[in-house]
Amino acid sequence: MEQVPTPHSGSQRFGSSSLTAIVELLMNYIKGTLPEGRSLPDDIWQSRHWGIRTLLWLHAVGIVCFGIIMGANLEHSLAEGAVLAVMAVTASWPNTPRKFRASMASLGLITASAEIVHLSGGYIEMHFHFFVMLAVIVLYQDWLPFLLALGYVIIHHGVIGVLDPGSVYNHPDAFAHPWKWATIHGVFVLAASIAGIVSWRLNEVLRARNELILNSTGEGIIGLNLQNKVIFMNPAAAKMIGYGVDELKDQPLQSILQPGKMDGAPISENEDQIQTLIQEGTDQPIVEGEFWRKDGASFLAEYISTPIREGGVVVGAVVAFKDITERKQAQAALQKAKDELEIRVAERTAELNEMNERLRFELTERRRAEERTRLIINTALDAVITMDAAGLITDWNTQAEAIFGWSYQEIIGRCLSDTIIPDQYREAHQRGLKHFLAMGEGPMLNKRVETMALHRDGREFPIELSISPLRLGENIIFSAFVRDITRRKQDEAALRQSEQRFRQVVSSISDHIYVTEVTENGHHINLYLSPHIEPLTGYPFDKFLADWSFWPSIVIHPDDRAAAAAQAARLARGQNSEMEYRLIRANGDIIWVRDSGRVEKDAARRSLIVYGLVTDITERKQAEAALALARDQALEANRLKTELLAKVSHELRTPLGAILGFAELLEVNTYGPLSEKQRQVTTKIINSTHYLTTLVNELLDQAQLEAGRLKLNVHSFAPANLVDDTLTKLSVLARTKGLSLTSDIATDVPATLFGDAARLQQILVNLVSNAIKFTQRGGVRVKLYCPDADYWALRVSDTGPGIPAEAQTYIFEPFRQVDGSITRAHAGTGLGLSIVKQLTTLMGGEITLESKVGQGSTFTVYLPLQPIQEKIS
Amino acid sequence: MKNPSALIIEDDPNQAIIFAEALRMAEFEIEIVHDGQDALTRLAVITPAVVILDLHLPRISGQTILQQIRADERLTGTRVMLTTADAHRAESLRGEADLVLLKPISFYQLRDLAKRLRPPDIVG
């Protein structure tokens, strides 16, 4: 590896301390710094060579002038100049190697120096020209011209300087000591050479470094000049584009390397870019373009162009590019792989998502199912207990907590037989469990069993349970449904007791009780028959038990069978039914029974249940018959009586009518004028007839009332009118006796009432006329009012003698008068008040009497505002 | 000035005489029939202002005659007085007749009532 020496800094210069040491140092340096003689790049060499040649030509011309100035004659000067010119021409000889031309040039330059020295007559200062020339020759960076020049100088100084010092040195000292002067000059020439060599070397090194960079870099680097021609190309570039490193020298960039568009369309754009770059001297960003190879293939490259500046002026451009085909491919592949991967990932993710969803769904479902199960188990009315093969409780629902008194937390994991199985059964349980685990069967399993269980608080209680074994993978668990049947047991006992009692009760009833089931298709089934059927019918009990139809087909009286069948049909339809029919007992006796049946639908079995009672009603029937007979007779009697009444009514009234009528006619002189006596007698006849008519009416009323044949004619009427009419009728009677007769109608009495107005008038007339009859002085007052919300009242009060208390008890009885005798002192049948009372009662009212002897009497009739309809008996 | 006419339908002769006298006193022209059938025959022809009808007629009942009268358009102006011994019947028929009289009937009563039933005098 090449050592890159540190460049000499400007401070380390020659001309200090001892030459030997310096030389030593320099020798060491030289060893490391000897140039390796690499050639200059062509363009640089060319430009340098041109410069040097020009210099030589200048010298060629200048030397002539110099010679003339120095006093040499023209020919001499021209000759000197000619020599240089020849050298210059030789240096430009075409198709000669560079070394040759360079050598010529350098010799020419040194010749120029020598001529200057000569012409100047060995002017010492002119010897500096040699140094300048050497420095210039170093520019060739080539051994041959340099050594030739050096050799020339040495030879010149050594040979000519010694032989003819006058032409070389113009110093007298030099004549005397020519070797001293040659040595000094020689040393300085050497020093100058060394300096030159070193700088050459440094140049080389620097160049080498650059070259190294250029050569070692993987990037292709192309140098372009202002004309866009390739001035250099590094190996990488050459490799990439398939040309030799120097092949494209001086070729235009676009003709060979054609960075173009991706689609192959050649554009000058990028080139323009480079042009722009060159023209404007700006950096260009990294661009992608297509580069063409020598073999016609193209590749994608990434390149960046940078201007080359020399002294602030753009002299070219450097294009650094990279074959990014691979990169692109890799990228593409990567992208593809990435895409694929993404797709795969997406697919996979989707798959996973789906799976996840499914799992989640399943999980939810399972959880829900679990919840549901749990809910069911917890709401089950039975306790649900799960036990594992070791006999430990693994599950315990809410009902179990309630039944056994252990909470879930307390009992989970505990041994089942220790906790809820009573002592006496524990061993059996263990044995059973072992047996099942060994044999795979168990007598207690999968069926309902009743046994005792142990509550937490120590008491035993009956349970019904059902145990099922379940295989879950490898494990066996036992699931038990447990029901506390304490209540049921109690109920059963109660039922038995109740049934017992029922039987006892039924036995004690002398009636026959039966319970029959009537099925959907009409079959009758005896559910229960009381033992009384035997004494009732005289047939043995079993006969009925065995055959339901025995009763309807044999026992029932033939004439009643149809009717009984009808009743059975009614019952079958669900109608409760009662019937009375005859039975023929075993001994031939005929008895009457009443069969009352009540039907209930037994929904569970879709049939009817008939609950029946059969009572022996023979006696009653007989009584009924007798009663019916008596009733008929009574009815007949009544009918006759009514007919009689009707007839009598008519028969009595007709002659009365005649008597009254004619008597009245007589009175009005229809048959001639009457004498006073005749008139008086006629009046008596009339009065008697009136009286008789009243009697007849009262008798007839009484008879009717007794027979219950009196009907009320209920209509609406005005109570005020009732009162007024009555008073009108009787006012004369009252006036005759000098009594006042007044009425008082309360304002709260309705204007119309419902009732039998005629009968009401009868009542009122009766009361008022009685009052007038029995009162001697004062008057009679009639009051009509409403004592309360439901009743209205007629009150007749008089200022008569009053009625003694004892008389008040019987005064309303028929044919009774005050003094207990039927007298005619106070004309009347004694029926009046009786009729009044009966009528009042008939109307749903009430009559009261308030009286004190000497203080008058007050009769009050209370009647309902809503009259009740009379019942016909 | 013509007296209004009255038809007495009564089977009892005594009653008939009494009715007749009462109505004559009330200034009616009297016609008497003892038989339901005759009554109907007469009613087909005449237009009495007042009819005294006994409910208890033989053969044809007073009720039937009453219905006939009521059905007859010609006799819409005729006032009917029913006579009966049956208080109950009397009550039940109160609505159908203009008056119901319960036997025995006072002569005076009948006369006064008849006067009241006289149609207004036709001024001639």
mmCIF file with all atom_site columns, C-alpha atoms in Angstrom, chain A residues 283-354:
data_model
loop_
_atom_site.group_PDB
_atom_site.id
_atom_site.type_symbol
_atom_site.label_atom_id
_atom_site.label_alt_id
_atom_site.label_comp_id
_atom_site.label_asym_id
_atom_site.label_entity_id
_atom_site.label_seq_id
_atom_site.pdbx_PDB_ins_code
_atom_site.Cartn_x
_atom_site.Cartn_y
_atom_site.Cartn_z
_atom_site.occupancy
_atom_site.B_iso_or_equiv
_atom_site.pdbx_formal_charge
_atom_site.auth_seq_id
_atom_site.auth_comp_id
_atom_site.auth_asym_id
_atom_site.auth_atom_id
_atom_site.pdbx_PDB_model_num
ATOM 1  C CA . ASP A 1 283 ? -24.522 21.300  -8.442  1.00 0.00 ? 283 ASP A CA 1
ATOM 2  C CA . GLN A 1 284 ? -27.239 19.089  -9.723  1.00 0.00 ? 284 GLN A CA 1
ATOM 3  C CA . PRO A 1 285 ? -29.257 16.827  -7.561  1.00 0.00 ? 285 PRO A CA 1
ATOM 4  C CA . ILE A 1 286 ? -29.157 13.110  -7.763  1.00 0.00 ? 286 ILE A CA 1
ATOM 5  C CA . VAL A 1 287 ? -31.105 11.997  -10.780 1.00 0.00 ? 287 VAL A CA 1
ATOM 6  C CA . GLU A 1 288 ? -31.977 8.689   -12.188 1.00 0.00 ? 288 GLU A CA 1
ATOM 7  C CA . GLY A 1 289 ? -31.346 7.977   -15.786 1.00 0.00 ? 289 GLY A CA 1
ATOM 8  C CA . GLU A 1 290 ? -30.638 5.252   -18.272 1.00 0.00 ? 290 GLU A CA 1
ATOM 9  C CA . PHE A 1 291 ? -27.092 4.702   -19.282 1.00 0.00 ? 291 PHE A CA 1
ATOM 10 C CA . TRP A 1 292 ? -26.147 2.839   -22.415 1.00 0.00 ? 292 TRP A CA 1
ATOM 11 C CA . ARG A 1 293 ? -23.404 0.298   -22.510 1.00 0.00 ? 293 ARG A CA 1
ATOM 12 C CA . LYS A 1 294 ? -21.032 -0.449  -25.264 1.00 0.00 ? 294 LYS A CA 1
ATOM 13 C CA . ASP A 1 295 ? -22.885 -3.651  -26.027 1.00 0.00 ? 295 ASP A CA 1
ATOM 14 C CA . GLY A 1 296 ? -26.108 -1.783  -26.493 1.00 0.00 ? 296 GLY A CA 1
ATOM 15 C CA . ALA A 1 297 ? -27.674 -2.802  -23.259 1.00 0.00 ? 297 ALA A CA 1
ATOM 16 C CA . SER A 1 298 ? -28.782 -0.181  -20.890 1.00 0.00 ? 298 SER A CA 1
ATOM 17 C CA . PHE A 1 299 ? -28.927 0.053   -17.231 1.00 0.00 ? 299 PHE A CA 1
ATOM 18 C CA . LEU A 1 300 ? -30.538 2.271   -14.770 1.00 0.00 ? 300 LEU A CA 1
ATOM 19 C CA . ALA A 1 301 ? -28.163 4.538   -12.988 1.00 0.00 ? 301 ALA A CA 1
ATOM 20 C CA . GLU A 1 302 ? -28.290 7.162   -10.401 1.00 0.00 ? 302 GLU A CA 1
ATOM 21 C CA . TYR A 1 303 ? -25.930 10.015  -11.006 1.00 0.00 ? 303 TYR A CA 1
ATOM 22 C CA . ILE A 1 304 ? -24.932 13.343  -9.699  1.00 0.00 ? 304 ILE A CA 1
ATOM 23 C CA . SER A 1 305 ? -23.131 16.028  -11.549 1.00 0.00 ? 305 SER A CA 1
ATOM 24 C CA . THR A 1 306 ? -20.766 18.412  -9.957  1.00 0.00 ? 306 THR A CA 1
ATOM 25 C CA . PRO A 1 307 ? -18.956 21.237  -11.730 1.00 0.00 ? 307 PRO A CA 1
ATOM 26 C CA . ILE A 1 308 ? -15.181 21.340  -11.842 1.00 0.00 ? 308 ILE A CA 1
ATOM 27 C CA . ARG A 1 309 ? -13.969 24.735  -10.952 1.00 0.00 ? 309 ARG A CA 1
ATOM 28 C CA . GLU A 1 310 ? -10.615 26.098  -11.502 1.00 0.00 ? 310 GLU A CA 1
ATOM 29 C CA . GLY A 1 311 ? -9.990  29.472  -10.220 1.00 0.00 ? 311 GLY A CA 1
ATOM 30 C CA . GLY A 1 312 ? -13.716 30.194  -9.900  1.00 0.00 ? 312 GLY A CA 1
ATOM 31 C CA . VAL A 1 313 ? -14.441 29.262  -13.454 1.00 0.00 ? 313 VAL A CA 1
ATOM 32 C CA . VAL A 1 314 ? -16.229 26.133  -14.462 1.00 0.00 ? 314 VAL A CA 1
ATOM 33 C CA . VAL A 1 315 ? -14.001 24.111  -16.659 1.00 0.00 ? 315 VAL A CA 1
ATOM 34 C CA . GLY A 1 316 ? -15.912 20.921  -16.716 1.00 0.00 ? 316 GLY A CA 1
ATOM 35 C CA . ALA A 1 317 ? -18.086 18.581  -14.795 1.00 0.00 ? 317 ALA A CA 1
ATOM 36 C CA . VAL A 1 318 ? -17.797 15.388  -12.910 1.00 0.00 ? 318 VAL A CA 1
ATOM 37 C CA . VAL A 1 319 ? -20.561 12.917  -13.257 1.00 0.00 ? 319 VAL A CA 1
ATOM 38 C CA . ALA A 1 320 ? -20.652 10.284  -10.608 1.00 0.00 ? 320 ALA A CA 1
ATOM 39 C CA . PHE A 1 321 ? -23.096 7.480   -11.260 1.00 0.00 ? 321 PHE A CA 1
ATOM 40 C CA . LYS A 1 322 ? -24.126 4.234   -9.831  1.00 0.00 ? 322 LYS A CA 1
ATOM 41 C CA . ASP A 1 323 ? -25.630 1.288   -11.496 1.00 0.00 ? 323 ASP A CA 1
ATOM 42 C CA . ILE A 1 324 ? -28.773 0.988   -9.606  1.00 0.00 ? 324 ILE A CA 1
ATOM 43 C CA . THR A 1 325 ? -30.185 -1.791  -11.665 1.00 0.00 ? 325 THR A CA 1
ATOM 44 C CA . GLU A 1 326 ? -29.408 -4.226  -9.013  1.00 0.00 ? 326 GLU A CA 1
ATOM 45 C CA . ARG A 1 327 ? -30.615 -1.858  -6.462  1.00 0.00 ? 327 ARG A CA 1
ATOM 46 C CA . LYS A 1 328 ? -33.753 -1.292  -8.417  1.00 0.00 ? 328 LYS A CA 1
ATOM 47 C CA . GLN A 1 329 ? -34.184 -4.947  -8.923  1.00 0.00 ? 329 GLN A CA 1
ATOM 48 C CA . ALA A 1 330 ? -33.501 -5.535  -5.342  1.00 0.00 ? 330 ALA A CA 1
ATOM 49 C CA . GLN A 1 331 ? -35.898 -2.791  -4.525  1.00 0.00 ? 331 GLN A CA 1
ATOM 50 C CA . ALA A 1 332 ? -38.442 -4.208  -6.874  1.00 0.00 ? 332 ALA A CA 1
ATOM 51 C CA . ALA A 1 333 ? -37.904 -7.646  -5.514  1.00 0.00 ? 333 ALA A CA 1
ATOM 52 C CA . LEU A 1 334 ? -38.071 -6.250  -2.053  1.00 0.00 ? 334 LEU A CA 1
ATOM 53 C CA . GLN A 1 335 ? -41.155 -4.347  -2.919  1.00 0.00 ? 335 GLN A CA 1
ATOM 54 C CA . LYS A 1 336 ? -42.631 -7.400  -4.497  1.00 0.00 ? 336 LYS A CA 1
ATOM 55 C CA . ALA A 1 337 ? -41.629 -9.415  -1.533  1.00 0.00 ? 337 ALA A CA 1
ATOM 56 C CA . LYS A 1 338 ? -42.980 -6.738  0.688   1.00 0.00 ? 338 LYS A CA 1
ATOM 57 C CA . ASP A 1 339 ? -46.167 -6.570  -1.268  1.00 0.00 ? 339 ASP A CA 1
ATOM 58 C CA . GLU A 1 340 ? -46.438 -10.268 -1.249  1.00 0.00 ? 340 GLU A CA 1
ATOM 59 C CA . LEU A 1 341 ? -45.663 -10.288 2.364   1.00 0.00 ? 341 LEU A CA 1
ATOM 60 C CA . GLU A 1 342 ? -48.201 -7.612  2.937   1.00 0.00 ? 342 GLU A CA 1
ATOM 61 C CA . ILE A 1 343 ? -50.747 -9.604  1.060   1.00 0.00 ? 343 ILE A CA 1
ATOM 62 C CA . ARG A 1 344 ? -49.808 -12.653 2.944   1.00 0.00 ? 344 ARG A CA 1
ATOM 63 C CA . VAL A 1 345 ? -49.848 -10.730 6.119   1.00 0.00 ? 345 VAL A CA 1
ATOM 64 C CA . ALA A 1 346 ? -53.165 -9.243  5.230   1.00 0.00 ? 346 ALA A CA 1
ATOM 65 C CA . GLU A 1 347 ? -54.500 -12.636 4.328   1.00 0.00 ? 347 GLU A CA 1
ATOM 66 C CA . ARG A 1 348 ? -53.124 -14.078 7.409   1.00 0.00 ? 348 ARG A CA 1
ATOM 67 C CA . THR A 1 349 ? -54.405 -11.208 9.452   1.00 0.00 ? 349 THR A CA 1
ATOM 68 C CA . ALA A 1 350 ? -57.784 -11.642 7.874   1.00 0.00 ? 350 ALA A CA 1
ATOM 69 C CA . GLU A 1 351 ? -57.594 -15.320 8.596   1.00 0.00 ? 351 GLU A CA 1
ATOM 70 C CA . LEU A 1 352 ? -56.570 -14.634 12.095  1.00 0.00 ? 352 LEU A CA 1
ATOM 71 C CA . ASN A 1 353 ? -59.240 -12.005 12.481  1.00 0.00 ? 353 ASN A CA 1
ATOM 72 C CA . GLU A 1 354 ? -61.814 -14.382 11.215  1.00 0.00 ? 354 GLU A CA 1
#
